[in-house]
C-alpha cells in the first residue's frame, strides 16, 4: 500500500464520521490557533514596543523623583523638591557624558477654540526637547529660548491635537484658551509638530507644548519639574551617563533612593523581556492544548481501530501486511491532526488580524511560526497515531474476522 | 492434475484455561486444480478452524499444509499475508466490503496490497466486475447494492488477483434462497471456467451443488463423497 492509497483510505474513514473527526480535531485546532495567534500578536507587539521606545529619541535617560520612606531618625524627604531647573543645569554642566538635560513638567486641562473643546495634556519644556526626542516641526516653529525666558504664552500643537481642534484650517497665529479648574490662560499657536505616532509612554501627537516657565510660574505655581530627560553624548557613553546622574543626584539628596533613572537601553531590554516571558507563557498554553489535542486524537484512533476490527481482519485476509495497516492508521492520524493544524493556522491568523485591528499594532504573521505550529500538529498526529496503528497492525486476523 | 492443496494430518489444539480443545484431530486431504469442493459439517465440527488454516490466517498445531507445494508451517506473518494476497481469494458470509468505497474500489483493494499500478488495477477490477454481472454497478457503494450484488462484488474481489483457489465461508448464509441459488450458479460457472473453489458450509443443499463434499465431524473427516455439482 502506498501513501496515496493510505491518504485516500484515511479521508474515507474521517468523512464517514464527520462530527467525530471534527471534535477530535478541536484540541489541535485550538492549540495551533493559540500558538499562531499568540506568536503573531507577540511578535507584532514586540516590534511595535521596540519601535515606540526607539521613537522616544536616541540615547535618552529618564530621571524622575520617587517618594521615599523615612526610617528611624531620618525624615521622609520628598525628592521632588530637588528636581528643579537649576538641577538640570547643574547636571548638564557637571556630567561629562551628558549632552543635554531637558526639564519637563506636565499638566492637563481643557483646550478651547471657538466652539471646539479638547481635553489635552500640556508639556512645559525648553527648546532642547525637540532635539532630544528627534521631534520635527511641520509648520511654524518650536519653542524658543526667548519664550522660556519671558514666559510668553505661545503653544506648539502635536499633529493630532491640531487636527482635532482645527481640522483642515491653519492653526498658526490662532488664539487658544487653556482651562485648568476655574483659571483660563490664553495662548497663541506658533507651531505644529510632525506626527510621531503612538510612542511608549503617551502619545506625542495629542500633546501640546508650551514654555517651561509659563507652566511652572503661571499654571502650577511651583519651582520643581516632573522629569528630567537627559541625552548621552553617544550610545557608548550611555552607561557612564547613568552613573554620573546617579552620583550627582545621590550627593544632592544624601541617599541613593528617591529617584529612578531609566536608560532607553534598559527600557528596550525590559520590554523585550516582558514580551518574551508573555510569549513563552502563552506559547506554553498553546503547547498544552496541542498535548490535549494529541490525547484526543489518540483516543479517537483507538476507538476507530476497535470499531473497525472486522475491516482490519478483512484487509489482512486480502493480503495487508503489518506495515500496510501501520501506514494506514498512522496516515489517518496524521490526516486528522494536520487537517486540524491547517484549520488552526487559519483561525490563528484570523485571531491575530482581529486583535491587531482592535489593538494599535500590526500582527506579524511570519512563515516560520506557521511552519513550526503546523509541524507540531503533524508531530502530535504521528506520536498519537503510533500506538493505535500498532494495535491495528498486530491484530490476529482470525480474532479480527470473528469480531462482532 | 496439479496439486493445489495438500493437508497432511492437520491438528489444532486450543487451550481454554485448564482444558484442551481438539478442534482438528488429524485432517488429511488433497485438492487438485479446478475442483469444486464443499467442506460440510455442523457447528463445532472444526470447519471454521479448517477454514482459518486453509486460508493461511492461522497455523495448525501439528501437521502440514502445502499450497502449490509450499509448506506454510514455517512462513512468517508477512509471508502468510503474501500467500493470502496472491493465492487465496476469500469470500465471506457477511461480504466484508468497505462501505465507503465503491464496488470498483472494493475489488481493487487486494491489488493495492499486491502493489499493482493504478491503471492496471482499474482495468482488472472492471473485467471481473463485468464477469460477475455488475458492469452497471461499479460506481455504487455497498449500501446501495442488494445482498446478492454485494456478494458478487465480494466474489469479484476474490477473483481479481487470479488466486490459486477461492475460499468461501458460508457464502450464501446471509442471502435468501433465490439469491443463494444464483450465487451458487455463479460459483459453478466460475469453476467451469477453470477456478478451484472451496466452500465451507453447514448447509447440505449448498454442499450438494458442489462436485465433492468433505464431511467433517468432531475435527475429523468422516466422509468424502461426490456431490451433484458434477453435472454442472
Coordinates of C-alpha atoms in Angstrom, one line a residue:
Chain A
X1 CA 0.0 0.0 0.0
X2 CA 1.5 3.3 -1.0
X3 CA 1.0 6.7 0.6
X4 CA -1.7 7.9 -1.9
X5 CA -3.8 4.9 -1.1
X6 CA -3.3 5.4 2.6
X7 CA -4.4 9.0 2.4
X8 CA -7.5 8.1 0.3
X9 CA -8.5 5.5 2.8
X10 CA -7.9 7.9 5.7
X11 CA -10.1 10.5 4.0
X12 CA -12.9 7.9 3.6
X13 CA -12.7 7.0 7.2
X14 CA -12.6 10.5 8.5
X15 CA -15.5 11.5 6.2
X16 CA -17.7 8.7 7.5
X17 CA -17.6 10.2 10.9
X18 CA -17.5 14.0 10.2
X19 CA -18.7 15.3 13.6
X20 CA -16.4 12.9 15.5
X21 CA -13.5 13.8 13.3
X22 CA -14.1 17.5 13.8
X23 CA -14.5 17.2 17.6
X24 CA -11.3 15.2 17.9
X25 CA -9.5 17.8 15.7
X26 CA -10.8 20.6 18.0
X27 CA -7.9 20.3 20.5
X28 CA -5.4 20.5 17.7
X29 CA -7.3 23.4 16.1
X30 CA -7.3 25.4 19.3
X31 CA -3.7 24.5 20.1
X32 CA -2.4 25.6 16.7
X33 CA -4.6 28.7 16.6
X34 CA -3.3 29.7 20.0
X35 CA 0.3 29.2 19.0
X36 CA -0.1 31.0 15.7
X37 CA -2.2 33.8 17.2
X38 CA 0.0 34.3 20.2
X39 CA 3.3 34.3 18.3
X40 CA 2.0 36.7 15.7
X41 CA 0.5 39.1 18.2
X42 CA 3.6 38.8 20.3
X43 CA 6.0 39.4 17.5
X44 CA 3.9 42.4 16.3
X45 CA 3.6 43.8 19.8
X46 CA 7.3 43.4 20.4
X47 CA 8.2 45.1 17.2
X48 CA 5.8 47.9 17.9
X49 CA 7.0 48.4 21.5
X50 CA 10.6 48.5 20.3
X51 CA 9.7 51.0 17.7
X52 CA 8.0 53.1 20.3
X53 CA 10.8 53.1 22.7
X54 CA 13.2 54.0 19.9
X55 CA 10.9 56.7 18.8
X56 CA 11.4 58.4 22.2
X57 CA 14.7 59.7 20.9
X58 CA 18.2 58.5 20.9
X59 CA 20.4 57.7 23.9
X60 CA 17.8 59.0 26.3
X61 CA 17.9 58.8 30.1
X62 CA 14.8 59.5 32.0
X63 CA 15.3 60.8 35.6
X64 CA 12.3 61.2 37.8
X65 CA 11.8 61.5 41.5
X66 CA 10.2 58.8 43.7
X67 CA 9.0 59.5 47.2
X68 CA 11.0 57.7 49.9
X69 CA 10.0 56.4 53.3
X70 CA 11.6 57.9 56.4
X71 CA 13.3 55.3 58.7
X72 CA 14.5 55.7 62.2
X73 CA 16.0 59.2 62.7
X74 CA 15.8 60.2 59.0
X75 CA 12.7 62.0 57.9
X76 CA 11.0 61.1 54.7
X77 CA 12.3 63.5 52.1
X78 CA 10.4 64.3 49.0
X79 CA 13.0 64.1 46.3
X80 CA 10.6 66.1 44.1
X81 CA 11.8 69.2 45.9
X82 CA 15.3 68.7 44.5
X83 CA 14.1 68.4 40.9
X84 CA 14.4 72.0 39.7
X85 CA 15.5 73.7 36.6
X86 CA 18.7 74.5 38.4
X87 CA 19.3 70.8 38.9
X88 CA 19.0 70.3 35.2
X89 CA 21.6 72.9 34.5
X90 CA 23.9 71.6 37.3
X91 CA 23.8 68.1 35.9
X92 CA 24.4 69.3 32.3
X93 CA 27.5 71.2 33.5
X94 CA 28.9 68.5 35.8
X95 CA 28.2 65.3 33.9
X96 CA 30.7 64.9 31.0
X97 CA 28.8 62.1 29.4
X98 CA 25.6 64.1 29.1
X99 CA 25.0 66.4 26.2
X100 CA 21.7 67.9 27.4
X101 CA 19.4 67.7 30.3
X102 CA 15.9 68.8 29.5
X103 CA 13.5 69.6 32.3
X104 CA 9.8 69.0 31.7
X105 CA 6.6 69.5 33.6
X106 CA 3.2 68.1 32.7
X107 CA -0.3 69.1 33.4
X108 CA -3.6 68.6 31.7
X109 CA -6.7 70.7 31.1
X110 CA -9.3 71.7 28.5
X111 CA -8.3 73.4 25.3
X112 CA -11.0 75.7 23.8
X113 CA -11.0 77.1 20.3
X114 CA -14.2 78.7 19.1
X115 CA -16.9 76.0 19.6
X116 CA -14.5 73.1 20.0
X117 CA -13.0 71.8 23.2
X118 CA -10.4 69.1 23.7
X119 CA -9.0 67.5 26.8
X120 CA -5.3 67.6 26.3
X121 CA -2.1 67.1 28.3
X122 CA 0.3 70.0 28.3
X123 CA 4.0 69.7 28.4
X124 CA 6.1 72.6 29.7
X125 CA 9.6 72.3 28.4
X126 CA 12.6 74.0 26.8
X127 CA 13.6 74.2 23.1
X128 CA 16.1 71.3 23.5
X129 CA 13.1 69.0 24.0
X130 CA 12.6 68.9 20.2
X131 CA 16.2 67.8 19.6
X132 CA 16.4 65.2 22.4
X133 CA 13.3 63.5 21.2
X134 CA 14.0 63.8 17.4
X135 CA 10.8 65.6 17.0
X136 CA 10.3 67.6 13.8
X137 CA 8.3 70.7 13.2
X138 CA 5.7 70.6 10.4
X139 CA 4.6 74.2 10.3
X140 CA 5.7 77.3 12.2
X141 CA 8.3 76.9 14.9
X142 CA 9.0 75.1 18.2
X143 CA 9.6 76.9 21.5
X144 CA 12.5 79.5 21.6
X145 CA 14.8 80.4 24.4
X146 CA 13.2 83.7 24.5
X147 CA 9.7 82.2 25.1
X148 CA 11.1 80.3 28.1
X149 CA 13.0 83.4 29.4
X150 CA 9.9 85.6 29.1
X151 CA 7.2 83.1 29.8
X152 CA 5.4 84.0 26.6
X153 CA 2.0 82.4 26.2
X154 CA 2.8 80.5 23.0
X155 CA 1.8 77.0 22.2
X156 CA 3.1 74.3 19.8
X157 CA 0.5 71.6 18.9
X158 CA 1.0 67.9 18.4
X159 CA -0.3 66.9 15.0
X160 CA -3.3 65.1 16.4
X161 CA -4.3 67.9 18.7
X162 CA -4.0 70.3 15.8
X163 CA -6.2 68.1 13.6
X164 CA -8.8 67.7 16.3
X165 CA -9.1 71.4 17.1
X166 CA -8.6 72.9 13.7
X167 CA -9.4 70.2 11.1
X168 CA -8.1 71.4 7.8
X169 CA -7.7 75.0 8.8
X170 CA -4.4 76.6 9.5
X171 CA -3.9 77.0 13.3
X172 CA -0.8 79.3 13.1
X173 CA -1.5 82.6 14.8
X174 CA -4.8 81.5 16.2
X175 CA -5.7 82.1 19.9
X176 CA -6.5 79.2 22.1
X177 CA -7.8 79.1 25.7
X178 CA -6.5 76.5 28.2
X179 CA -8.7 75.9 31.2
X180 CA -7.5 74.4 34.4
X181 CA -10.1 74.4 37.2
X182 CA -11.5 77.9 37.2
X183 CA -8.5 79.6 35.7
X184 CA -8.2 80.4 32.0
X185 CA -5.0 81.0 30.0
X186 CA -4.8 82.4 26.6
X187 CA -2.1 81.1 24.1
X188 CA -1.1 81.9 20.6
X189 CA -0.4 78.9 18.4
X190 CA 3.1 79.3 16.9
X191 CA 3.8 75.8 15.5
X192 CA 2.5 72.3 14.7
X193 CA 4.7 69.2 15.0
X194 CA 5.1 66.3 12.6
X195 CA 3.3 63.1 13.6
X196 CA 5.4 60.8 15.8
X197 CA 2.7 58.2 16.3
X198 CA 2.0 56.2 19.4
X199 CA 5.1 56.3 21.5
X200 CA 5.9 54.3 24.5
X201 CA 4.5 56.3 27.5
X202 CA 2.0 58.6 26.0
X203 CA 1.2 59.9 22.6
X204 CA 3.3 62.9 21.5
X205 CA 0.8 63.8 18.8
X206 CA -2.1 64.6 21.1
X207 CA 0.0 66.7 23.5
X208 CA 0.6 70.5 23.3
X209 CA 3.9 72.2 24.2
X210 CA 4.4 75.5 25.9
X211 CA 7.3 77.2 27.6
X212 CA 8.5 75.5 30.8
X213 CA 8.5 78.8 32.8
X214 CA 4.9 79.5 31.9
X215 CA 3.6 76.2 33.3
X216 CA 5.8 76.4 36.4
X217 CA 5.1 80.1 37.2
X218 CA 1.6 80.7 36.0
X219 CA -0.2 77.4 35.9
X220 CA 1.3 75.1 38.5
X221 CA 3.0 77.8 40.6
X222 CA 5.8 75.5 41.5
X223 CA 9.5 75.6 41.3
X224 CA 10.0 71.9 40.7
X225 CA 9.8 69.9 37.5
X226 CA 8.4 66.4 36.9
X227 CA 11.0 64.7 34.8
X228 CA 14.5 65.4 33.5
X229 CA 15.2 64.0 30.1
X230 CA 18.9 63.6 29.6
X231 CA 20.7 62.8 26.4
X232 CA 24.0 61.0 26.5
X233 CA 26.9 62.2 24.3
X234 CA 26.9 58.9 22.4
X235 CA 25.4 55.4 22.7
X236 CA 28.8 54.2 24.1
X237 CA 28.6 56.7 26.9
X238 CA 25.0 56.0 27.9
X239 CA 26.1 53.8 30.7
X240 CA 28.6 56.4 32.1
X241 CA 25.9 59.0 31.8
X242 CA 23.6 56.9 34.0
X243 CA 26.3 56.5 36.6
X244 CA 27.1 60.2 36.6
X245 CA 23.4 61.0 37.0
X246 CA 23.2 58.6 40.0
X247 CA 26.3 60.1 41.6
X248 CA 25.2 63.7 41.2
X249 CA 21.7 63.0 42.5
X250 CA 22.9 60.9 45.4
X251 CA 25.2 63.6 46.5
X252 CA 22.4 66.2 46.3
X253 CA 19.8 64.1 48.1
X254 CA 22.2 62.3 50.5
X255 CA 20.7 59.0 49.6
X256 CA 20.6 56.7 46.6
X257 CA 16.9 56.2 47.0
X258 CA 14.4 58.8 46.0
X259 CA 14.8 58.8 42.3
X260 CA 14.7 56.5 39.4
X261 CA 17.0 56.6 36.4
X262 CA 16.0 54.6 33.3
X263 CA 18.0 54.5 30.2
X264 CA 16.5 53.8 26.9
X265 CA 18.5 50.6 26.6
X266 CA 17.1 49.4 29.8
X267 CA 13.6 50.1 28.7
X268 CA 14.2 48.2 25.5
X269 CA 15.6 45.3 27.4
X270 CA 12.8 45.3 29.9
X271 CA 10.2 45.5 27.2
X272 CA 11.9 42.7 25.3
X273 CA 12.0 40.5 28.5
X274 CA 8.3 41.2 29.2
X275 CA 7.3 40.4 25.7
X276 CA 9.4 37.2 25.7
X277 CA 8.0 36.0 29.0
X278 CA 4.5 36.7 27.8
X279 CA 5.1 34.8 24.6
X280 CA 6.6 31.9 26.5
X281 CA 3.7 31.7 28.8
X282 CA 1.1 31.9 26.1
X283 CA 3.1 29.5 23.9
X284 CA 3.0 27.0 26.8
X285 CA -0.8 27.3 26.9
X286 CA -0.8 26.5 23.2
X287 CA 1.6 23.6 23.8
X288 CA -0.7 22.2 26.4
X289 CA -3.7 22.5 24.1
X290 CA -1.7 20.6 21.5
X291 CA -0.9 17.9 24.0
X292 CA -4.6 17.6 25.0
X293 CA -5.4 17.6 21.3
X294 CA -2.9 14.8 20.8
X295 CA -4.6 12.8 23.5
X296 CA -7.9 13.4 21.8
X297 CA -6.6 12.2 18.5
X298 CA -5.0 9.1 20.1
X299 CA -8.3 8.3 21.9
X300 CA -10.3 8.6 18.7
X301 CA -7.8 6.5 16.8
X302 CA -8.1 3.7 19.5
X303 CA -11.9 3.9 19.1
X304 CA -11.5 3.8 15.4
X305 CA -9.2 0.7 15.5
X306 CA -11.6 -1.1 17.8
X307 CA -14.6 -0.2 15.7
X308 CA -13.0 -1.3 12.6
X309 CA -11.6 -4.6 13.8
X310 CA -13.6 -6.5 11.2
X311 CA -12.3 -4.2 8.5
X312 CA -8.8 -4.8 9.7
X313 CA -9.4 -8.6 9.6
X314 CA -10.8 -8.3 6.1
X315 CA -7.8 -6.3 4.9
X316 CA -5.5 -8.8 6.5
X317 CA -7.3 -11.7 4.7
X318 CA -6.9 -9.8 1.5
X319 CA -3.2 -9.6 2.0
X320 CA -2.5 -6.5 4.0
X321 CA 0.8 -6.8 5.8
X322 CA 1.9 -5.4 9.1
X323 CA 3.3 -2.3 7.6
X324 CA 0.3 -1.7 5.3
X325 CA -2.0 -1.4 8.4
X326 CA 0.6 0.6 10.3
X327 CA 0.8 3.0 7.5
X328 CA -2.9 3.2 7.0
X329 CA -3.7 4.2 10.6
X330 CA -0.6 6.4 11.0
X331 CA -1.7 8.3 7.9
X332 CA -5.2 8.5 9.2
X333 CA -4.0 10.0 12.5
X334 CA -1.7 12.4 10.5
X335 CA -4.5 13.5 8.2
X336 CA -6.7 14.1 11.2
X337 CA -4.2 16.2 13.1
X338 CA -2.8 18.1 10.1
X339 CA -6.4 19.0 9.0
X340 CA -6.8 20.3 12.5
X341 CA -3.5 22.1 12.1
X342 CA -4.5 23.7 8.9
X343 CA -7.8 24.9 10.3
X344 CA -5.9 26.1 13.4
X345 CA -3.5 28.1 11.2
X346 CA -6.4 29.9 9.5
X347 CA -8.2 30.5 12.8
X348 CA -5.0 31.8 14.4
X349 CA -4.2 34.2 11.6
X350 CA -7.8 35.5 11.8
X351 CA -7.5 36.0 15.5
X352 CA -4.1 37.8 15.1
X353 CA -5.6 40.0 12.5
X354 CA -8.7 40.8 14.6
X355 CA -6.6 41.6 17.6
X356 CA -4.2 43.8 15.7
X357 CA -7.2 45.7 14.3
X358 CA -8.5 46.5 17.7
X359 CA -5.2 46.9 19.3
X360 CA -2.8 49.6 18.0
X361 CA -0.1 47.4 16.4
X362 CA 0.2 45.2 13.4
X363 CA 0.3 41.4 13.9
X364 CA 3.2 40.0 12.2
X365 CA 2.2 36.6 10.8
X366 CA 5.5 35.0 10.0
X367 CA 6.1 31.9 7.9
X368 CA 8.5 30.2 10.3
X369 CA 5.9 30.5 13.1
X370 CA 3.2 29.0 10.9
X371 CA 5.5 26.2 9.8
X372 CA 6.5 25.4 13.3
X373 CA 2.9 25.3 14.5
X374 CA 1.8 23.1 11.6
X375 CA 4.9 20.9 12.1
X376 CA 3.9 20.4 15.7
X377 CA 0.4 19.4 14.7
X378 CA 1.9 16.7 12.4
X379 CA 4.2 15.6 15.1
X380 CA 1.3 15.3 17.5
X381 CA -0.6 13.2 15.0
X382 CA 2.4 10.9 14.4
X383 CA 3.0 10.4 18.1
X384 CA -0.7 9.9 18.9
X385 CA -1.1 7.5 16.0
X386 CA 1.8 5.1 16.6
X387 CA 0.2 3.1 19.4
X388 CA -3.3 2.7 17.9
X389 CA -1.7 1.9 14.5
X390 CA 0.5 -0.8 16.1
X391 CA -2.6 -2.2 17.8
X392 CA -4.3 -2.4 14.4
X393 CA -1.3 -3.9 12.6
X394 CA -0.7 -6.7 15.1
X395 CA -4.3 -7.9 15.4
X396 CA -4.7 -11.6 14.9
X397 CA -6.7 -12.0 11.6
X398 CA -8.7 -14.9 13.0
X399 CA -9.8 -12.9 16.0
X400 CA -10.4 -9.7 14.0
X401 CA -12.6 -11.5 11.4
X402 CA -14.8 -13.1 14.0
X403 CA -15.1 -9.9 16.0
X404 CA -18.8 -8.8 16.3
Chain B
X1 CA -3.8 -32.7 -12.5
X2 CA -1.6 -30.3 -10.5
X3 CA -2.0 -30.4 -6.7
X4 CA -3.4 -27.2 -5.2
X5 CA -3.8 -28.1 -1.6
X6 CA -2.3 -30.9 0.4
X7 CA -3.3 -31.2 4.0
X8 CA -1.4 -33.8 6.0
X9 CA -2.7 -34.8 9.4
X10 CA -3.7 -31.3 10.4
X11 CA -4.3 -30.9 14.1
X12 CA -5.3 -27.9 16.1
X13 CA -5.5 -27.7 19.8
X14 CA -6.9 -24.6 21.7
X15 CA -6.2 -24.1 25.3
X16 CA -9.3 -22.9 27.2
X17 CA -7.9 -22.3 30.6
X18 CA -7.1 -25.8 32.0
X19 CA -8.9 -27.6 29.2
X20 CA -7.6 -28.5 25.9
X21 CA -10.0 -28.4 23.0
X22 CA -9.1 -30.5 20.0
X23 CA -10.6 -28.6 17.1
X24 CA -8.9 -30.7 14.4
X25 CA -7.8 -34.3 15.1
X26 CA -5.8 -35.2 12.1
X27 CA -7.3 -34.0 8.8
X28 CA -5.7 -35.1 5.6
X29 CA -7.0 -34.5 2.0
X30 CA -5.8 -33.2 -1.3
X31 CA -7.3 -30.7 -3.7
X32 CA -6.3 -30.6 -7.3
X33 CA -6.8 -27.8 -9.8
X34 CA -10.3 -26.9 -10.9
X35 CA -12.0 -28.8 -8.1
X36 CA -15.3 -27.6 -6.7
X37 CA -15.4 -28.8 -3.2
X38 CA -17.6 -28.1 -0.1
X39 CA -16.4 -28.8 3.4
X40 CA -19.5 -29.5 5.3
X41 CA -20.2 -30.1 9.0
X42 CA -22.3 -28.9 11.9
X43 CA -21.2 -26.2 14.2
X44 CA -18.4 -27.4 16.4
X45 CA -17.2 -29.8 13.7
X46 CA -14.0 -27.9 13.3
X47 CA -14.8 -26.4 9.9
X48 CA -14.1 -22.8 11.0
X49 CA -10.7 -23.9 12.3
X50 CA -10.0 -25.7 9.0
X51 CA -11.1 -22.6 7.1
X52 CA -8.6 -20.4 9.0
X53 CA -5.8 -22.9 8.4
X54 CA -6.6 -23.3 4.7
X55 CA -6.9 -19.5 4.4
X56 CA -3.4 -19.1 6.0
X57 CA -4.9 -17.0 8.7
X58 CA -3.8 -19.4 11.3
X59 CA -1.3 -22.2 11.6
X60 CA -2.0 -25.8 12.6
X61 CA -0.7 -27.1 16.0
X62 CA 0.8 -30.0 14.1
X63 CA 0.6 -31.5 10.6
X64 CA 1.5 -29.8 7.3
X65 CA -0.4 -27.7 4.8
X66 CA 1.1 -27.3 1.4
X67 CA -0.3 -24.8 -1.0
X68 CA 1.0 -25.5 -4.5
X69 CA 3.8 -27.4 -2.8
X70 CA 4.8 -24.6 -0.4
X71 CA 4.7 -25.5 3.2
X72 CA 3.1 -22.8 5.2
X73 CA 4.2 -24.1 8.6
X74 CA 7.4 -22.1 8.6
X75 CA 6.1 -19.0 6.8
X76 CA 6.4 -15.6 8.7
X77 CA 3.4 -13.4 9.2
X78 CA 4.3 -11.3 6.2
X79 CA 4.8 -14.3 4.0
X80 CA 1.4 -15.6 5.0
X81 CA 0.0 -12.2 4.1
X82 CA 1.6 -12.5 0.7
X83 CA 0.2 -16.1 0.2
X84 CA -3.3 -14.8 1.2
X85 CA -2.9 -12.0 -1.2
X86 CA -1.6 -13.9 -4.3
X87 CA -3.0 -17.4 -3.9
X88 CA -6.3 -17.2 -1.9
X89 CA -9.5 -15.4 -2.8
X90 CA -11.7 -15.0 0.2
X91 CA -15.5 -14.8 0.1
X92 CA -17.2 -14.1 3.5
X93 CA -20.7 -14.8 4.8
X94 CA -21.2 -11.1 5.5
X95 CA -19.4 -9.9 2.4
X96 CA -16.9 -7.7 4.4
X97 CA -16.9 -4.9 1.9
X98 CA -15.7 -1.4 2.8
X99 CA -19.0 0.6 3.0
X100 CA -17.4 3.9 1.9
X101 CA -15.7 2.5 -1.1
X102 CA -17.4 1.9 -4.5
X103 CA -17.7 -1.6 -5.8
X104 CA -14.8 -0.9 -8.1
X105 CA -12.6 0.4 -5.3
X106 CA -13.5 -2.6 -3.2
X107 CA -12.5 -5.0 -5.9
X108 CA -9.2 -3.1 -6.4
X109 CA -8.3 -3.5 -2.7
X110 CA -6.3 -6.8 -2.9
X111 CA -4.5 -5.4 -6.0
X112 CA -3.3 -2.4 -3.9
X113 CA -1.7 -4.8 -1.4
X114 CA -0.2 -6.7 -4.4
X115 CA 1.4 -3.4 -5.5
X116 CA -0.4 -3.3 -8.9
X117 CA -0.4 0.1 -10.5
X118 CA -3.5 2.2 -10.5
X119 CA -4.4 1.9 -14.2
X120 CA -3.9 -1.9 -14.4
X121 CA -5.8 -2.2 -11.1
X122 CA -8.8 -0.4 -12.5
X123 CA -8.8 -2.4 -15.7
X124 CA -8.6 -5.8 -14.0
X125 CA -11.3 -4.8 -11.5
X126 CA -13.6 -3.8 -14.3
X127 CA -13.0 -7.1 -16.1
X128 CA -14.0 -9.2 -13.1
X129 CA -17.0 -7.0 -12.2
X130 CA -18.3 -7.4 -15.7
X131 CA -17.8 -11.1 -15.4
X132 CA -20.0 -11.3 -12.2
X133 CA -22.6 -9.2 -14.0
X134 CA -22.1 -5.8 -12.3
X135 CA -20.9 -3.8 -15.2
X136 CA -23.5 -1.1 -14.4
X137 CA -22.9 -1.1 -10.7
X138 CA -19.2 -0.3 -10.5
X139 CA -19.6 3.2 -9.1
X140 CA -22.1 2.1 -6.4
X141 CA -21.2 1.7 -2.8
X142 CA -22.2 -1.4 -0.9
X143 CA -25.1 0.2 1.0
X144 CA -26.7 1.0 -2.4
X145 CA -26.5 -2.7 -3.5
X146 CA -28.7 -5.7 -2.8
X147 CA -27.3 -8.7 -0.8
X148 CA -26.8 -10.7 -4.0
X149 CA -25.0 -7.8 -5.7
X150 CA -22.8 -7.3 -2.6
X151 CA -21.8 -11.0 -2.7
X152 CA -21.0 -10.7 -6.4
X153 CA -18.7 -7.7 -5.6
X154 CA -17.0 -9.9 -2.9
X155 CA -16.6 -12.7 -5.4
X156 CA -15.1 -10.3 -8.0
X157 CA -12.7 -9.1 -5.3
X158 CA -11.7 -12.7 -4.6
X159 CA -11.1 -13.4 -8.2
X160 CA -9.3 -10.3 -9.2
X161 CA -5.9 -11.5 -8.1
X162 CA -6.3 -14.7 -10.1
X163 CA -5.7 -16.8 -7.0
X164 CA -4.8 -20.4 -6.8
X165 CA -8.2 -21.1 -5.2
X166 CA -11.2 -19.3 -3.9
X167 CA -12.1 -20.0 -0.3
X168 CA -15.7 -19.1 0.6
X169 CA -17.1 -19.2 4.1
X170 CA -20.9 -19.7 4.1
X171 CA -21.2 -17.5 1.0
X172 CA -25.0 -17.9 0.9
X173 CA -25.5 -17.7 4.7
X174 CA -26.8 -14.1 4.6
X175 CA -28.9 -14.5 1.4
X176 CA -32.4 -15.6 0.6
X177 CA -32.9 -18.9 -1.2
X178 CA -33.4 -17.4 -4.7
X179 CA -30.3 -15.3 -4.4
X180 CA -28.4 -18.2 -2.9
X181 CA -29.1 -20.3 -5.9
X182 CA -27.9 -17.5 -8.2
X183 CA -24.6 -17.2 -6.3
X184 CA -24.1 -21.0 -6.3
X185 CA -24.7 -20.9 -10.1
X186 CA -22.1 -18.2 -10.4
X187 CA -19.6 -20.4 -8.5
X188 CA -20.4 -23.3 -10.8
X189 CA -19.8 -21.2 -13.8
X190 CA -16.5 -19.8 -12.4
X191 CA -15.4 -23.4 -11.7
X192 CA -16.3 -24.4 -15.2
X193 CA -14.0 -21.5 -16.4
X194 CA -11.1 -23.1 -14.5
X195 CA -11.3 -21.8 -11.0
X196 CA -10.6 -24.0 -8.0
X197 CA -13.3 -23.3 -5.4
X198 CA -13.7 -24.5 -1.8
X199 CA -16.9 -23.7 0.1
X200 CA -17.2 -24.1 3.8
X201 CA -20.8 -24.6 4.8
X202 CA -23.2 -26.3 7.2
X203 CA -26.0 -26.3 4.6
X204 CA -26.4 -29.7 2.8
X205 CA -28.3 -28.0 -0.1
X206 CA -25.3 -25.8 -0.7
X207 CA -22.9 -28.6 -0.4
X208 CA -24.9 -30.8 -2.8
X209 CA -24.3 -28.2 -5.6
X210 CA -20.6 -28.8 -5.5
X211 CA -18.7 -31.7 -7.1
X212 CA -17.1 -33.1 -4.0
X213 CA -18.2 -33.0 -0.3
X214 CA -15.9 -33.4 2.6
X215 CA -17.9 -34.2 5.7
X216 CA -16.4 -33.0 8.9
X217 CA -17.4 -34.1 12.4
X218 CA -15.7 -33.6 15.7
X219 CA -12.5 -32.5 14.0
X220 CA -12.2 -35.4 11.6
X221 CA -13.2 -36.2 8.1
X222 CA -15.9 -38.8 8.3
X223 CA -16.9 -39.0 4.6
X224 CA -15.5 -37.7 1.3
X225 CA -18.3 -38.1 -1.3
X226 CA -19.2 -36.8 -4.8
X227 CA -21.8 -34.0 -5.0
X228 CA -24.5 -33.3 -7.5
X229 CA -22.4 -30.5 -9.0
X230 CA -20.6 -33.0 -11.2
X231 CA -23.2 -32.5 -13.9
X232 CA -23.0 -28.6 -13.8

